[in-house]
Coordinates of C-alpha atoms in Angstrom, one line a residue:
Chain A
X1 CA 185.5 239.5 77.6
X2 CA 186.8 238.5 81.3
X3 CA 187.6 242.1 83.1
X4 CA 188.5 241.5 86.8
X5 CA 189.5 244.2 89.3
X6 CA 192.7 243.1 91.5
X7 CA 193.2 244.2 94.8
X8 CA 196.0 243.2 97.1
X9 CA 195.1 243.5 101.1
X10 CA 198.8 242.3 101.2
X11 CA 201.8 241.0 99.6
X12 CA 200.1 237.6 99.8
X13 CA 196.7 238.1 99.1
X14 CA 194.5 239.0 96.5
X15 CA 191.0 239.6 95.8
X16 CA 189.0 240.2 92.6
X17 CA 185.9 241.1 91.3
X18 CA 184.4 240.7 87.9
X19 CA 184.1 244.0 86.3
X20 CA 181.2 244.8 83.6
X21 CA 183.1 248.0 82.9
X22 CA 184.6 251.0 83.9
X23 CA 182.7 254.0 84.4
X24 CA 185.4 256.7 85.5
X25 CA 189.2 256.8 85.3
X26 CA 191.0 260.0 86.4
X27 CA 194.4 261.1 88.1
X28 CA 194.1 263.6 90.3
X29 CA 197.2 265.7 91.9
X30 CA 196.3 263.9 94.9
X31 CA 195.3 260.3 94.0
X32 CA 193.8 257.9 91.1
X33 CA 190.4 257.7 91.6
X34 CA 188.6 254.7 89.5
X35 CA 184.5 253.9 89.4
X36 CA 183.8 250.6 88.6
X37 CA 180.5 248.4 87.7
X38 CA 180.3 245.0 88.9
X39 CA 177.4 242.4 89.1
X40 CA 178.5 241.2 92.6
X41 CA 179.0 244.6 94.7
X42 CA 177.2 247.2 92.3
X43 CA 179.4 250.0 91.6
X44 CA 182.4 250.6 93.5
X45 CA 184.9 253.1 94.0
X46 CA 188.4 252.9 94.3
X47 CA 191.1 255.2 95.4
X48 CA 195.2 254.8 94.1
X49 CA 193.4 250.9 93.5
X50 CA 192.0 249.9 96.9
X51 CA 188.4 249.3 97.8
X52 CA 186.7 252.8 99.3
X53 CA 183.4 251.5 99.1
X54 CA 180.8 249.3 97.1
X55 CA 176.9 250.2 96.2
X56 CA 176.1 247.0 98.1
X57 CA 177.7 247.4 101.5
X58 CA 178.5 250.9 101.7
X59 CA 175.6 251.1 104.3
X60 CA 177.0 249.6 106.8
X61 CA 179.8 252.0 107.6
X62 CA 177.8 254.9 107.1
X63 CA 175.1 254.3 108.9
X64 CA 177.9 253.0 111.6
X65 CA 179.6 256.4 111.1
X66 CA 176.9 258.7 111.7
X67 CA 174.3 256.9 114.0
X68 CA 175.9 256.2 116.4
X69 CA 176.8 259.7 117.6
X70 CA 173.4 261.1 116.4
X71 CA 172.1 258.5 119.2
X72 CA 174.1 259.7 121.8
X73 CA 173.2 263.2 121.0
X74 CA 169.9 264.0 119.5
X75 CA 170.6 267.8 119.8
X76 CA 173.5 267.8 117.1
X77 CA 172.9 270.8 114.6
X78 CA 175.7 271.6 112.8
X79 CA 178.6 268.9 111.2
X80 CA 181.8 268.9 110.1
X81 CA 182.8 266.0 107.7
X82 CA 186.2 265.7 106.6
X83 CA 186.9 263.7 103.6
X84 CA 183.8 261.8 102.7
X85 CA 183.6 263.4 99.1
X86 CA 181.2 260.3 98.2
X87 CA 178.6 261.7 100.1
X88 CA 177.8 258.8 102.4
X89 CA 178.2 260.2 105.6
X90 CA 176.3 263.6 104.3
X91 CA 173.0 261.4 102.9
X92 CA 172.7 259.5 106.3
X93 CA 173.5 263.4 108.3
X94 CA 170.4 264.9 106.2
X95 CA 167.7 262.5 107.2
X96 CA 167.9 264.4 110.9
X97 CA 165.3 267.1 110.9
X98 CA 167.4 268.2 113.7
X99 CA 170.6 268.7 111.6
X100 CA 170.8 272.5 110.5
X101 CA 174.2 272.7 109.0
X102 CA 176.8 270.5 107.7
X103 CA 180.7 271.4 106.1
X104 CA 181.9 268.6 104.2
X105 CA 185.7 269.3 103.9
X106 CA 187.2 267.0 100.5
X107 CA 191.0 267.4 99.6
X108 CA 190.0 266.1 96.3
X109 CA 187.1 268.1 93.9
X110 CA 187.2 265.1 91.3
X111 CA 186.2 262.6 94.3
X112 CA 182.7 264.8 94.4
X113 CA 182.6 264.8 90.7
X114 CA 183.0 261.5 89.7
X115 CA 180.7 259.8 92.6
X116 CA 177.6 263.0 91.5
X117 CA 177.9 261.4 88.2
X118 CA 178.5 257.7 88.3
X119 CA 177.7 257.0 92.7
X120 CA 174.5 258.7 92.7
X121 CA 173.6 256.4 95.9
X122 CA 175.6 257.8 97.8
X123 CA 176.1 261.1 96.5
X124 CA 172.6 262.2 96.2
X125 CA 172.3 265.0 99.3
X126 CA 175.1 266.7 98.5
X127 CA 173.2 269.5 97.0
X128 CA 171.1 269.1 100.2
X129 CA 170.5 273.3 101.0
X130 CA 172.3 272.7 104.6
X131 CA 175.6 271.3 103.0
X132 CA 178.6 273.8 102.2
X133 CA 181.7 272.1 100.1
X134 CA 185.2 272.9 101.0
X135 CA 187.7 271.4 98.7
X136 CA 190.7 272.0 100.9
X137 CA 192.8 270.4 103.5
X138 CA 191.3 269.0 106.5
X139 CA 193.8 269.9 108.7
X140 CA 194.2 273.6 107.4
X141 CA 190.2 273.9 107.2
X142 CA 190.1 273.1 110.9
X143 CA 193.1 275.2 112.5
X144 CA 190.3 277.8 112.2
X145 CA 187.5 277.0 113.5
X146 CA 186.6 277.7 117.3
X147 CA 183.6 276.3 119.1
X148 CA 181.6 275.9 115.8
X149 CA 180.7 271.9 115.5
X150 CA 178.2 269.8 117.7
X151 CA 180.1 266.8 115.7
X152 CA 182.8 266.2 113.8
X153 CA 182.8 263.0 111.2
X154 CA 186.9 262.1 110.0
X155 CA 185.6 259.9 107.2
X156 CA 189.2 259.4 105.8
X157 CA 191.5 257.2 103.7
X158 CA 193.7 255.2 105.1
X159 CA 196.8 257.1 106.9
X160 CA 198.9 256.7 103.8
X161 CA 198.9 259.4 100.7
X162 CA 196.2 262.3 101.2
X163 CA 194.5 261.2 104.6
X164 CA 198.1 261.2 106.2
X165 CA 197.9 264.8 107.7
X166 CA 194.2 263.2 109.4
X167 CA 196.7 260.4 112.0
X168 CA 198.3 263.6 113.7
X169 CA 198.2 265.2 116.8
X170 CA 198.0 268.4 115.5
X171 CA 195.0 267.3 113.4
X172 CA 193.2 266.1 116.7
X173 CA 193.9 268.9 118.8
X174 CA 192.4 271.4 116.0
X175 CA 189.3 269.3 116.1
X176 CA 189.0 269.5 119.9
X177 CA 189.1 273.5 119.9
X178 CA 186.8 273.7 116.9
X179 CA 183.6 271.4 118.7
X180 CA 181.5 272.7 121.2
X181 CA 181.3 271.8 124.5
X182 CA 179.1 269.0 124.1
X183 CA 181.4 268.0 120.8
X184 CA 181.8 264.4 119.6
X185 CA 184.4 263.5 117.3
X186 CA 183.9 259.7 115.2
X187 CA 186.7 259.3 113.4
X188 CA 187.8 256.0 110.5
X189 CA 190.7 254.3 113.2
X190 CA 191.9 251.9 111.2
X191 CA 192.0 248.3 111.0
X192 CA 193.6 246.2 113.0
X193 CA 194.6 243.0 111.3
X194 CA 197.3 244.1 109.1
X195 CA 200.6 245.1 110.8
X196 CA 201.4 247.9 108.8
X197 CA 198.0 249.4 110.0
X198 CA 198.3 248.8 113.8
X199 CA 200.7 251.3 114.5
X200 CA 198.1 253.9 112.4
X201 CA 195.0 252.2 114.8
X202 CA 197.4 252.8 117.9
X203 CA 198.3 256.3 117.8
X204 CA 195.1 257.6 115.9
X205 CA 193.9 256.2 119.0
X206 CA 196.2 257.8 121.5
X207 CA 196.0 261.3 119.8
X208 CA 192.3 260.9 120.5
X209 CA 192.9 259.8 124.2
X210 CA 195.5 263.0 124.2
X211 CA 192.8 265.4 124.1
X212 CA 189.3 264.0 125.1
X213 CA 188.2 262.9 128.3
X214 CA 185.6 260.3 127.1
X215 CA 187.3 257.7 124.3
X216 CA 186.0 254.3 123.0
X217 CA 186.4 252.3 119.9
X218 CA 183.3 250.2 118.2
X219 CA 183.2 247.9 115.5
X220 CA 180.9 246.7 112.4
X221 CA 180.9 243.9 110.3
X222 CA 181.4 244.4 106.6
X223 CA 182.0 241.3 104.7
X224 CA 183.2 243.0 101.5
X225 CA 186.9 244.3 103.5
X226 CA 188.3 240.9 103.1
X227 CA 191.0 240.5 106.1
X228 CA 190.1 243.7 107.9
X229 CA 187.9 244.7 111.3
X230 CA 186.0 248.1 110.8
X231 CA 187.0 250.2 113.2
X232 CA 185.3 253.3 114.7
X233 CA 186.9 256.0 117.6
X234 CA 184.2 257.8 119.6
X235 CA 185.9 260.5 121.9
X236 CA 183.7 263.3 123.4
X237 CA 183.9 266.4 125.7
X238 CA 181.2 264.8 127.7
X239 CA 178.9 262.2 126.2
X240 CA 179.5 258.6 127.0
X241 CA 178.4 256.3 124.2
X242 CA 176.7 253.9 126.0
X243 CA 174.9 256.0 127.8
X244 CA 172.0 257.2 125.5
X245 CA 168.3 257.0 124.9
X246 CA 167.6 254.2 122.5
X247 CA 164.1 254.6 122.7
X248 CA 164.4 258.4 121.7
X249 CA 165.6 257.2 118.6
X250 CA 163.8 254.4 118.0
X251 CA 160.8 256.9 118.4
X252 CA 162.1 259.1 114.8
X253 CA 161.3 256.0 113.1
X254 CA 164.5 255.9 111.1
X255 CA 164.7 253.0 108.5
X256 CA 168.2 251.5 108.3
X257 CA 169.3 248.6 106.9
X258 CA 172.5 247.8 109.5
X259 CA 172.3 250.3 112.8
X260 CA 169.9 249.4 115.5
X261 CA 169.9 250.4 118.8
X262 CA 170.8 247.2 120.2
X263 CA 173.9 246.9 117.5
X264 CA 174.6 250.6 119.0
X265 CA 175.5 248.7 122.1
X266 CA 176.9 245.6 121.2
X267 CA 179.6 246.9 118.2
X268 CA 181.5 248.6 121.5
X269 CA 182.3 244.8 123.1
X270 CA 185.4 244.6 121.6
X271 CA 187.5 240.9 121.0
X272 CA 190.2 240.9 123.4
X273 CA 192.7 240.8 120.6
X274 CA 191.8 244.1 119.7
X275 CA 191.2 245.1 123.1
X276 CA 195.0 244.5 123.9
X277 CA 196.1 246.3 121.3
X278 CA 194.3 249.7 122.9
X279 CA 194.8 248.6 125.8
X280 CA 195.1 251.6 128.3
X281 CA 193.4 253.7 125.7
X282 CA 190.2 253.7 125.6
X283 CA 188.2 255.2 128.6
Chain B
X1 CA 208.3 229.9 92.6
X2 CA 205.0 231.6 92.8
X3 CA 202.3 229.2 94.0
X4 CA 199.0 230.8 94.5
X5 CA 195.4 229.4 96.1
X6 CA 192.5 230.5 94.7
X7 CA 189.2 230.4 96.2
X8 CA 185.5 231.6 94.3
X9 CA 183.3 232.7 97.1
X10 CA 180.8 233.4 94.3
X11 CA 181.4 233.1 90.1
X12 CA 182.3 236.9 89.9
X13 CA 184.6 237.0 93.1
X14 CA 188.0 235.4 93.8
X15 CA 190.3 235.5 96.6
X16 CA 193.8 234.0 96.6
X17 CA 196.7 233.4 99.5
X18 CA 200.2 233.0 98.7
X19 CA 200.9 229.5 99.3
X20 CA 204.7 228.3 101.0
X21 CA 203.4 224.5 100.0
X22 CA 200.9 222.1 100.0
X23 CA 201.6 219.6 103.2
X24 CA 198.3 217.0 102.4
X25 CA 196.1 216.4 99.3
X26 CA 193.9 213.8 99.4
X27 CA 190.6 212.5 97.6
X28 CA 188.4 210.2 100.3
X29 CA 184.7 208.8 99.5
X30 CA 183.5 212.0 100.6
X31 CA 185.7 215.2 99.6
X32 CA 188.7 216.6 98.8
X33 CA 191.6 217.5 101.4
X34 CA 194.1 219.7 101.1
X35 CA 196.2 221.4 104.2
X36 CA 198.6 224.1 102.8
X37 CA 200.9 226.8 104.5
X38 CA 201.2 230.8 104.1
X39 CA 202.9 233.2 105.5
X40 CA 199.9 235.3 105.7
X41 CA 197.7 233.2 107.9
X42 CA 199.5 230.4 108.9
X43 CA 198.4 226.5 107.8
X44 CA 195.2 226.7 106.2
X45 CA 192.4 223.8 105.7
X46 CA 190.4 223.6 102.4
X47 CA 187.8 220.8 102.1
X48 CA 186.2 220.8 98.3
X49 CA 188.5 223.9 97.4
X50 CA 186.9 226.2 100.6
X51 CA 188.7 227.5 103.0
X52 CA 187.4 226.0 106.6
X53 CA 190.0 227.4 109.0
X54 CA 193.3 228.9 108.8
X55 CA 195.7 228.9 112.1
X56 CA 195.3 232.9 112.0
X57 CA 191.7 232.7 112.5
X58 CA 190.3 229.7 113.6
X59 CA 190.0 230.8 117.4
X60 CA 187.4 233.3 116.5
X61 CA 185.3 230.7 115.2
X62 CA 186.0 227.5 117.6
X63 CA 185.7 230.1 120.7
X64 CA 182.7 231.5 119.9
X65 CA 181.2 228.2 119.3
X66 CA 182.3 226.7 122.8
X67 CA 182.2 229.5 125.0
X68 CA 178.6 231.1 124.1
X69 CA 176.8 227.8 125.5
X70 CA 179.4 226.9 128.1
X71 CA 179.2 230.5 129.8
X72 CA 175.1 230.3 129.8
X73 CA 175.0 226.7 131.8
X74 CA 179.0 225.9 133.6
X75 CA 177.4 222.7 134.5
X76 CA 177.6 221.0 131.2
X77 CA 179.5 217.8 131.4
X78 CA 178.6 215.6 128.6
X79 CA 179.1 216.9 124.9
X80 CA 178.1 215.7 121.6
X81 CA 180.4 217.6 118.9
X82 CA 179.5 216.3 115.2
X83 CA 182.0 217.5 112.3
X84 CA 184.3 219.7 113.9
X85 CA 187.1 216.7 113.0
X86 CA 190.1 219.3 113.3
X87 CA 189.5 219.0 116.5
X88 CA 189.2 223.4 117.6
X89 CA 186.0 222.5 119.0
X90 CA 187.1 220.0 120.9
X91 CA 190.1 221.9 122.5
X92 CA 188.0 224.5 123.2
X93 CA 186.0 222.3 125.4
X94 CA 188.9 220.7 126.8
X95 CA 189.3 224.0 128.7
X96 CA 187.0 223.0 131.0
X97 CA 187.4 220.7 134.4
X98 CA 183.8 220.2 134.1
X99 CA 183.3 218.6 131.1
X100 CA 183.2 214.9 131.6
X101 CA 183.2 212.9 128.4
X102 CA 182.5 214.4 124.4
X103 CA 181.7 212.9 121.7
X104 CA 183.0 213.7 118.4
X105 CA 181.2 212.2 115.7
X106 CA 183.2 213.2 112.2
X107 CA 182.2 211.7 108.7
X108 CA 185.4 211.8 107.0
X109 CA 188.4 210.0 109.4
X110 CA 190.6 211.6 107.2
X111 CA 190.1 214.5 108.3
X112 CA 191.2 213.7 111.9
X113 CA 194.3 212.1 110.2
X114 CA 195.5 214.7 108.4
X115 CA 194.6 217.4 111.5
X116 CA 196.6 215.4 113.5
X117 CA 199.9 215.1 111.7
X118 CA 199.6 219.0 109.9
X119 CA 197.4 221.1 112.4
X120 CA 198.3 220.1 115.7
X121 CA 197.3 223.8 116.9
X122 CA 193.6 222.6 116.3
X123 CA 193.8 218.5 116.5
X124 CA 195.9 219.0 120.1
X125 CA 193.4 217.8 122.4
X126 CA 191.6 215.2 120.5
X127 CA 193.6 212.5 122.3
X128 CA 192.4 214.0 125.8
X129 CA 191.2 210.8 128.0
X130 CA 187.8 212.4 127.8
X131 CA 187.1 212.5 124.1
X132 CA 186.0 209.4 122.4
X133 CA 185.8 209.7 118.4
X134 CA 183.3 208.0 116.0
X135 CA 183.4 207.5 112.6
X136 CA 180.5 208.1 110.8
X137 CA 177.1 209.8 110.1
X138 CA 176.0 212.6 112.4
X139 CA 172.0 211.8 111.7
X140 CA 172.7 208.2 112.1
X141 CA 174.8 208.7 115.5
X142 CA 172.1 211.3 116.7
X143 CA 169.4 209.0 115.6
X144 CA 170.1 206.3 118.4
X145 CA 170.3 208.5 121.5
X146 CA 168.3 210.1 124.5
X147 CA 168.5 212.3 127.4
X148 CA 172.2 211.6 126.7
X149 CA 173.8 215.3 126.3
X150 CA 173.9 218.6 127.9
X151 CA 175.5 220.3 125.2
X152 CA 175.2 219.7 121.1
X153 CA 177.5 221.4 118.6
X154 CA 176.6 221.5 114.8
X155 CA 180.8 221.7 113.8
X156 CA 179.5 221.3 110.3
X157 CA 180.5 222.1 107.0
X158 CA 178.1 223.7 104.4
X159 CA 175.2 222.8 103.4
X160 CA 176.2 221.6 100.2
X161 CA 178.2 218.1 99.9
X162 CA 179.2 215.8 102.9
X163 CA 177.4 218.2 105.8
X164 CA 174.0 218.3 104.0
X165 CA 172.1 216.2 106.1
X166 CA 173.3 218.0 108.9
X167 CA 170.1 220.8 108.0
X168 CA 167.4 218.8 107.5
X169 CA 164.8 219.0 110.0
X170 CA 164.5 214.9 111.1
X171 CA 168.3 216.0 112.2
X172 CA 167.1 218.6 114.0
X173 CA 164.4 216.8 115.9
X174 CA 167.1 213.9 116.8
X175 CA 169.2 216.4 118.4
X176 CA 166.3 217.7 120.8
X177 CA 165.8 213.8 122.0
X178 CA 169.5 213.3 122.6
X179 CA 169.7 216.3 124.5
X180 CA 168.7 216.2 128.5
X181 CA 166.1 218.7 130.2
X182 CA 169.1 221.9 130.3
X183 CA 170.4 221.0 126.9
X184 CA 171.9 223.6 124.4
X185 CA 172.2 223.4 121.1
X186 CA 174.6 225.2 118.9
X187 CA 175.2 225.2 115.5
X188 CA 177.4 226.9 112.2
X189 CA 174.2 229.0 110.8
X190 CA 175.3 229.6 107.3
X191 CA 176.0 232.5 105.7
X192 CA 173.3 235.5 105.1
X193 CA 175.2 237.5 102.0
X194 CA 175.0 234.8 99.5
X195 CA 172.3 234.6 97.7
X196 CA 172.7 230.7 97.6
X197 CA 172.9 230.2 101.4
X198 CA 170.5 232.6 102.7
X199 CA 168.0 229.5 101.8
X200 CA 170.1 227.2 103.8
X201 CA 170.2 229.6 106.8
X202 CA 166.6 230.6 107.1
X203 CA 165.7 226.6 106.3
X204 CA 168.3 225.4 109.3
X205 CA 167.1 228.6 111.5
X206 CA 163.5 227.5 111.0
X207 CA 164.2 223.7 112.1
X208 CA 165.3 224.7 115.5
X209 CA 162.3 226.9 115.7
X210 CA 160.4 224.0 114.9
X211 CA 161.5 222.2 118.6
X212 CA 163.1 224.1 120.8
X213 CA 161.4 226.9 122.9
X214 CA 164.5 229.1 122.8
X215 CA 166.2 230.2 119.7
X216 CA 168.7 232.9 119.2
X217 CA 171.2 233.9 116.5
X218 CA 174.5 235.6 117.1
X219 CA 177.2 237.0 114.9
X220 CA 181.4 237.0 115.1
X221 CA 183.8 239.0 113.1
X222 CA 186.0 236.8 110.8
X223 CA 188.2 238.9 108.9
X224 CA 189.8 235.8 106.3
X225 CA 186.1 234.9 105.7
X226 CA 185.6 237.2 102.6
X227 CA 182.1 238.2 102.0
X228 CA 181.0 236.3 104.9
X229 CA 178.8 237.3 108.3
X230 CA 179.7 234.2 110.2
X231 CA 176.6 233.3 112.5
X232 CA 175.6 230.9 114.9
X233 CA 172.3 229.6 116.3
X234 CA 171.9 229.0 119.7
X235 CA 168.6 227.0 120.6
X236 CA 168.4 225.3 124.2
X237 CA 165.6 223.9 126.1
X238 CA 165.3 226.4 128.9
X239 CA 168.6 228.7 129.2
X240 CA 168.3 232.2 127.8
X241 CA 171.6 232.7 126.7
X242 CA 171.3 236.6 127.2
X243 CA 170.8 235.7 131.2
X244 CA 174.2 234.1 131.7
X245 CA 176.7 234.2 135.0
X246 CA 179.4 236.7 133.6
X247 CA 181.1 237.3 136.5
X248 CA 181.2 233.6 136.9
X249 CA 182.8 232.9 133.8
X250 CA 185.2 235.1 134.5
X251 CA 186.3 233.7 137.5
X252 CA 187.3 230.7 135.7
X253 CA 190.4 232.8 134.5
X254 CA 190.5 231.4 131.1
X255 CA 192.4 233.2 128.7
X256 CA 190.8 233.9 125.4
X257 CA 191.2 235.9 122.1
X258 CA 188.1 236.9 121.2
X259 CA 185.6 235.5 123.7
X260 CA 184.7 237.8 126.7
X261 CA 181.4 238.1 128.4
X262 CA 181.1 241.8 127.0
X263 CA 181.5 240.2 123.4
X264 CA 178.8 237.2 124.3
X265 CA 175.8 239.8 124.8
X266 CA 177.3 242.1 122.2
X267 CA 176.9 239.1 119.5
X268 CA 173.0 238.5 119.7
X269 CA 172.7 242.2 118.6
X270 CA 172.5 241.5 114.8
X271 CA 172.0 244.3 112.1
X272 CA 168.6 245.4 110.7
X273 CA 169.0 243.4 107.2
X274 CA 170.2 239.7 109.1
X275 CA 167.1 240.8 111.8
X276 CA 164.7 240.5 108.5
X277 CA 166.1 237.3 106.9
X278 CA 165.2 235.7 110.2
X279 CA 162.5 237.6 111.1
X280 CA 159.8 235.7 113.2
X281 CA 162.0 232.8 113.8
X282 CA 164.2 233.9 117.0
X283 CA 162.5 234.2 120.5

């Protein structure tokens, strides 16, 4: 039997992968959620049928995601993820000695559910002792908080369907009053190439610029987003990116497979292309 | 009508582009041609079925071939580009007063042919006064000449098919005699996430190792390259291309899309699992 999995980046593009079959199949109030086995990619899990990740490449933006800021501040002890229910973000967070607590704020309950069972590479620290699940709204979870996080991680969908409420002002503003003073804030911005997306990229990027003093965007390389960038915001209360101890880190003797302290550097040269399009924003 | 190109980067992956119409078709002596247009990025070139530049894209490529090694010695002035026959190399160089005379040495004159009449945004400069074209072999153009070139570019296609000679080592040890006491060396470095290529890259990697002192490999982001890190080598004689003039560059006011001199160190920074493929080949 010939089972392919269809994605469409566009109106005018496609892109498939064999499938050998498929492991999970639910709808959720708040999206379909599908996990899929494939000899190329590994397994793969897809959300209202696009690409959220694949067991062969999903390194790359988590270790992106999380590195980066745990670089620029070694001291971080307690993290709040919002979205993220695959566990990525959370698996990278736990190999830091240093980290003491993490909230992982997930809309959806049956995202966590499906990727324990059937994405246990990713999901395997979730019952780490320092993680607390929220299944509830980002955006409501955060209008709470005061002066609680070191970091805050927005590993989101895109800013259509359930991540929507994550592209607001409000949503940023929340996040600024609920890290500390020496809070950093890495949020998914978006990619770039499609139009319908540049408008998300642009003001994600300006609510961030809105708020925090020190913003600037980075990039990784993932080969399995056909026609996309991926796209990272850094803002902070008072850390610049660039300006951290490589050798510190080096020194805890981390094993990744993608972040380095040189790529650390390099992924925040940005083509001009993409430069233009923040142009003005980033500082 | 629906009209639909497919591509198979590997047996269990496809990727397709709407297609407007096909403009050129042709079978020569050494591969298939076809030039077709999208609305989704632009006219595209396929040689064998594969994608090798669409209008959308192509500068990332072409400008990070030409402006890497032109930035880390401004005084090159004579060229040798072989492939490249759609001419983005070659336009590229154009750019600059002080190039004197290049050399573009394609296989396949249909190539040039169809470039010229369907992709003029590539083929526009291969008519400058300063470029002279040849017909034929790379090796047996490379074979003949000394001390002749201060710049080389390896424009190729894969290493399967019509470009296959272009990664063998005699090739490589050609290029070093036909390059002068500053030369540089630059070439398309094959692809790290295919199983099938990763051969190719660390086989072509290793042959510049083999002769010149200096060898580096950096990285550009292609988003219509599915499943593809697109790297280049840069081997040169003496020039470190990490100890470059930026400020000079910029002072030469070119405008470019991707290029800048933030971008040019930010590309030799290459993630942990590329680092391993090649490990103990760059210095």
């Amino acid at each position: 039997m010939e089972l392919w999995y269809t994605e469409e980046p566009s109106e005018n593009t496609r892109f498939s992968v064999r499938v050998n079959r498929q492991l999970c199949s639910v709808q959720t109030p708040f999206q379909r959620i599908d996990i899929l086995e494939s000899g190329e990619v590994g397994r793969f899990l897809t959300l209202d049928g696009q690409i959220m990740l694949t067991e062969k490449d999903e390194f790359i933006y988590h270790e992106m995601m999380v590195h980066v800021p745990m670089a620029v501040n070694p001291g971080i002890q307690n993290v709040l993820v919002i979205g993220g229910g695959d566990g990525g973000s959370v698996r990278e967070l736990t190999r830091y000695g240093g980290v003491k607590h993490i909230d992982l704020v997930e809309i959806d309950k049956m995202v966590v559910d499906a990727c324990r069972e059937y994405l246990p590479q990713t999901a395997c620290k979730l019952d780490d002792p320092r993680v607390t699940l929220h299944f509830e709204e980002g955006l409501r979870f955060v209008r709470t908080e005061e002066n609680a996080y070191d970091l805050i991680l927005v590993d989101s969908t895109d800013s259509f369907g359930p991540g929507e409420e994550l592209f607001t002002k409000e949503f940023y503003g929340n996040c600024y009053k609920a890290l500390t003073e020496n809070g950093i804030l890495v949020n998914q911005h978006e990619n770039p190439y499609h139009e319908k997306y540049v408008h998300s990229m642009k003001s994600a990027n300006q609510h961030l610029t809105d708020f925090f003093p020190v913003c600037r965007t980075y990039l990784a390389h993932a080969p399995t987003y056909p026609f996309e960038h991926l796209l990272f915001g850094f803002a902070s209360k008072k850390y610049d990116p660039l300006d951290f101890d490589a050798a510190g880190w080096n020194r805890l003797g981390l094993r990744t497979k993608y972040y380095n302290t040189d790529i650390h550097t390099g992924s925040f040269a940005l083509p001009n292309d993409i430069r233009e399009l923040l142009a003005g924003n980033d500082r």
